[in-house]
C-alpha positions as a printed NumPy array, in Angstrom:
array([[-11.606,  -2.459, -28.726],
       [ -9.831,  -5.015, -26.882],
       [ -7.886,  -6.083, -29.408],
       [ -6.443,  -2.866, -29.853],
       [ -5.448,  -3.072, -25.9  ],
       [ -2.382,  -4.22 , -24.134],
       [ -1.479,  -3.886, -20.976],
       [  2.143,  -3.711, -19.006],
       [  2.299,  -2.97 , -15.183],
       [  4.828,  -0.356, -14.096],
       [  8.061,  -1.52 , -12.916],
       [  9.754,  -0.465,  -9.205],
       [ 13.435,   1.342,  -9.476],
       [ 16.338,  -0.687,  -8.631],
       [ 16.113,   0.088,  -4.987],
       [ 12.689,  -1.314,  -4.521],
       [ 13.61 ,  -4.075,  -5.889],
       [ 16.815,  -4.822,  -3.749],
       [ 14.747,  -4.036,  -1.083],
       [ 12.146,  -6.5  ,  -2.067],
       [ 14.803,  -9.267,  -2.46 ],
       [ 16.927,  -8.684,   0.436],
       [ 17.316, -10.815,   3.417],
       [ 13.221, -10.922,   4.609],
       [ 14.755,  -9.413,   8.223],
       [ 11.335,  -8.251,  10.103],
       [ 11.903,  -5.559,  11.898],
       [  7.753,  -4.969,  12.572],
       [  7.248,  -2.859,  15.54 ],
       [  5.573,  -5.182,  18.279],
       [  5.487,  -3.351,  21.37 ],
       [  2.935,  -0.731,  19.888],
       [  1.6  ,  -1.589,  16.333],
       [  0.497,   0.76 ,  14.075],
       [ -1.351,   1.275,  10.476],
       [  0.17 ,   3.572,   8.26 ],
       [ -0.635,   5.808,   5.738],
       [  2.1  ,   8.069,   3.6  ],
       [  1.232,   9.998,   0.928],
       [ -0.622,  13.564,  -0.13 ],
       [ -3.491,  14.606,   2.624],
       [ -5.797,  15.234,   0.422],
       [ -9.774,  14.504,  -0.568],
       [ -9.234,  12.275,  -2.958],
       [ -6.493,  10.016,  -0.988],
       [ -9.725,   9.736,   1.824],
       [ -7.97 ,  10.628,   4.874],
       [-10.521,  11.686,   6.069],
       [-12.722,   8.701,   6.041],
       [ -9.436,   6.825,   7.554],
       [ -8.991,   9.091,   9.993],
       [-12.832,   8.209,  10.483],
       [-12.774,   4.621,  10.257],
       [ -9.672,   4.523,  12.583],
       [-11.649,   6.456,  15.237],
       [-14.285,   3.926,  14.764],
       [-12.322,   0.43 ,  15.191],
       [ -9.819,   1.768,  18.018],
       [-12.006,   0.551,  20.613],
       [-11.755,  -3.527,  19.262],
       [ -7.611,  -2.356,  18.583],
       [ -5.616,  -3.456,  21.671],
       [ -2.169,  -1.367,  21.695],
       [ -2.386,  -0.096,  18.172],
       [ -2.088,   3.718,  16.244],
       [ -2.456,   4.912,  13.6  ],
       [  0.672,   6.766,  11.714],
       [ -0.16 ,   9.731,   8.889],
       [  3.14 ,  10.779,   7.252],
       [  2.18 ,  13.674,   4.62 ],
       [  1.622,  17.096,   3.933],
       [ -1.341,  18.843,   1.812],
       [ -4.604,  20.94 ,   1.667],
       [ -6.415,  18.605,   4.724],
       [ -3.668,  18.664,   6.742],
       [ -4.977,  20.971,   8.72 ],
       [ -8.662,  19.657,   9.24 ],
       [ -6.879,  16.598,   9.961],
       [ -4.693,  18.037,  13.001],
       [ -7.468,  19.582,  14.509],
       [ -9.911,  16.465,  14.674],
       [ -6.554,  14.399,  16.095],
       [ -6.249,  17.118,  19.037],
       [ -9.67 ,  15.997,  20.462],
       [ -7.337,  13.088,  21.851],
       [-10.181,  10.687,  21.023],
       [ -7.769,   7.587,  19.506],
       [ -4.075,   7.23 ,  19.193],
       [ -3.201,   9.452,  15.775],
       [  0.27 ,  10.384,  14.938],
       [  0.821,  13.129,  12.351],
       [  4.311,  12.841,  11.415],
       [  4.169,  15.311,   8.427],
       [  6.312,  14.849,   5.329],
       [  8.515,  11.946,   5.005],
       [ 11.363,  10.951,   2.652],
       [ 13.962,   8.588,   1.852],
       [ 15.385,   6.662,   5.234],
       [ 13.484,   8.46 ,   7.12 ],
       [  9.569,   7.272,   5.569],
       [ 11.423,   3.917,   5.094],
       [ 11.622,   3.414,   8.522],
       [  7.988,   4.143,   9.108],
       [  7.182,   1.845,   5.9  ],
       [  9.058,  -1.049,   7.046],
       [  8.26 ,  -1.463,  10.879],
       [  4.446,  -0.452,  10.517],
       [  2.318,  -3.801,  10.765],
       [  0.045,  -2.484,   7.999],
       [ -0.591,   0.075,   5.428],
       [ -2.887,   1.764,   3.801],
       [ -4.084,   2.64 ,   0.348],
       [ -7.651,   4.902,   1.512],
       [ -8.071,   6.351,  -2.079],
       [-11.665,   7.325,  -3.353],
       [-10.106,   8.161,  -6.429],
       [ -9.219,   5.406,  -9.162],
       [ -5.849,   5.332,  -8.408],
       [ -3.382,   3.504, -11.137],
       [ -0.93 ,   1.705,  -9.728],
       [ -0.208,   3.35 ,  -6.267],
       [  3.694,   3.043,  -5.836],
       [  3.197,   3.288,  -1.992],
       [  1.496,   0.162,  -2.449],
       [  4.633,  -1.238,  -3.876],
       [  6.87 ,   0.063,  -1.462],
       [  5.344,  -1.283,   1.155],
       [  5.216,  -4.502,  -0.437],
       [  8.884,  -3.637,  -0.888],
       [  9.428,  -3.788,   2.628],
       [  7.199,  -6.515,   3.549],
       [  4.479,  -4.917,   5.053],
       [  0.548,  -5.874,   4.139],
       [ -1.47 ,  -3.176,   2.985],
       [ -5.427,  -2.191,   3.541],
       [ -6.847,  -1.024,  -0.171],
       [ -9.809,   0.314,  -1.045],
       [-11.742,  -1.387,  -3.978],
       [-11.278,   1.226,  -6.927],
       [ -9.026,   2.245, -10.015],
       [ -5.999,  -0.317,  -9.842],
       [ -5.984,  -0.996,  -6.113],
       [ -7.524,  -4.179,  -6.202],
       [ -4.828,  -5.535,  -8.662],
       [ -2.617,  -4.992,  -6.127],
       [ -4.058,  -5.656,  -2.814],
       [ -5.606,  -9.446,  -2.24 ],
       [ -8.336, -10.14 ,   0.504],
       [ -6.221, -12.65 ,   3.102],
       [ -2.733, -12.466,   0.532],
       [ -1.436,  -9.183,   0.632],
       [ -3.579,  -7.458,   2.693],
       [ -7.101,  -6.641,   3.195],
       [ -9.663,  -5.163,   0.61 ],
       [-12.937,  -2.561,   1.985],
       [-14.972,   0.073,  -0.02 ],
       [-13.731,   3.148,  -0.939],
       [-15.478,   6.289,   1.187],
       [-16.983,   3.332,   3.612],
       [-16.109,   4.502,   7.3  ],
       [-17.548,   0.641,   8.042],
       [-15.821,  -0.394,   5.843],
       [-13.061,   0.431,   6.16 ],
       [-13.045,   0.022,  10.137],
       [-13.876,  -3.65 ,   9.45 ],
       [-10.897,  -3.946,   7.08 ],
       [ -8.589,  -1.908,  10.101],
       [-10.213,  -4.856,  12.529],
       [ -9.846,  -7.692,  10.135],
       [ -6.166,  -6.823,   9.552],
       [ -5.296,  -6.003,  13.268],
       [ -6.48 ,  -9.367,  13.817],
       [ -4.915, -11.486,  11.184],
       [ -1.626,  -9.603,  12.606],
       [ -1.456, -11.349,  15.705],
       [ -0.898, -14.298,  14.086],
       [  3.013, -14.04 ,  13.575],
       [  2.978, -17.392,  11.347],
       [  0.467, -16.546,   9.044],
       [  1.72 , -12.498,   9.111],
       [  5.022, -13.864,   8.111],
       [  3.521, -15.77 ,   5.548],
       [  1.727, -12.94 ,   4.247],
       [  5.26 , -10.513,   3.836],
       [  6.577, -13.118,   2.063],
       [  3.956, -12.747,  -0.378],
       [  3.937,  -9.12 ,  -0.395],
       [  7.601,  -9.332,  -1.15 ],
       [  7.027, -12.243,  -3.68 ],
       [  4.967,  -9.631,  -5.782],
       [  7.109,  -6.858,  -6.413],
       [  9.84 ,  -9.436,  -7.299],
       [  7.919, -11.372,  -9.584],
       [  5.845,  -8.564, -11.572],
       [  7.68 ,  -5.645, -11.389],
       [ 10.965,  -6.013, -12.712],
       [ 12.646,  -3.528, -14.8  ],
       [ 14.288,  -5.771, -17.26 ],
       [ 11.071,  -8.022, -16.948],
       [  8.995,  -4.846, -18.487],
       [ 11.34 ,  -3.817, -21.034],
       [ 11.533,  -7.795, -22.27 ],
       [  7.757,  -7.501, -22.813],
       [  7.304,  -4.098, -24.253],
       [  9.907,  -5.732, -26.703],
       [  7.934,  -8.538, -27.625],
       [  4.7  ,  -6.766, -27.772],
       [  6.499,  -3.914, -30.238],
       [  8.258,  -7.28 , -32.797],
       [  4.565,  -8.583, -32.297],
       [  2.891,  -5.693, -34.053],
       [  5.84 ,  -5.631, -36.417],
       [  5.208,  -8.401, -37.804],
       [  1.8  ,  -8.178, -37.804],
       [  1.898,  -4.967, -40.04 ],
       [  4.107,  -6.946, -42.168],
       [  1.853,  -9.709, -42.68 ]])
């Protein structure tokens, strides 16, 4: 029953969150602008149908690739459809701390491809983290997260179209320094505002004195 339900989003660690509050410095990479996705290659994360979609927009995508940083069981189907050559693909393989941070934070957008109902993807949130918009599929806790037009740029999960239309839309939108700038404020603005550590523990406080006093009554 409702009633019986409350919910409390996760909160990002300390560094996150001095990440998300620090000085706004863009550091985007112009000269060749590229979508990213990090996380485990496999079926459920729908790398595939990214890989896909990607394949599909590239012709409408002036200048731009597409970054996969990640290791796991479709890695390999993966690398083999990216050495037909047919659009800019990078695979970069596994990535961690400095290293990933640099691909999070000067990739124009990410990307959330899930066809599973994800939670509350932390990649989202550490993208957000670093100011960069994110593409989400529509499932699980996604579209909590990701905003058509304020953090980024919603399409169907397992939709090549899509998804390619999302790629296009986004591509787009980030030609428009302005607005993009706009937009990683907002990003930013997010993790700040909802996912606080001492903001969580403050209401998982009130919630407990709440059904305290409740019982008591």
């Amino acid at each position: 029953p409702n009633a019986k339900v409350s919910v409390l989003q996760n909160f990002a660690n300390d560094e996150i969150l001095a990440r998300a509050r620090g000085n706004g410095t863009d550091v985007t990479e112009r000269e060749q602008p590229y979508l990213l996705f990090f996380g485990r290659l496999s079926k459920e994360k729908g790398v595939d149908v990214l890989l896909d979609a990607f394949l599909r927009a590239a012709g409408k995508l002036s200048g731009w690739k597409l970054v996969i940083a990640g290791d796991g069981p479709e890695r390999e189907d993966l690398e083999a459809k990216v050495a037909e050559g047919v659009a800019p693909v990078e695979l970069v393989g596994y990535q961690m701390g400095e290293a990933l941070q640099r691909y999070v934070e000067r990739a124009s957008l990410a990307i959330a491809s899930s066809r599973c109902r994800e939670n509350m993807p932390f990649s989202i949130i550490e993208a957000f983290a670093a100011g960069t918009p994110v593409i989400g599929t529509r499932i699980g806790g996604i579209p909590e997260l990701v905003t058509e037009g304020e953090t980024g740029f919603e399409c169907e999960p397992g939709n090549v179209e899509s998804m390619a239309e999302a790629i296009e839309r986004g591509a787009a939108f980030c030609a428009d320094r302005e607005a993009y700038e706009e937009m990683q404020s907002r990003c930013r603005a997010y993790v700040t505002e909802h996912c606080d550590q001492s903001k969580f523990m403050n209401e998982l406080i009130e919630l407990y004195e709440r059904e305290i006093d409740a019982k008591r009554a």
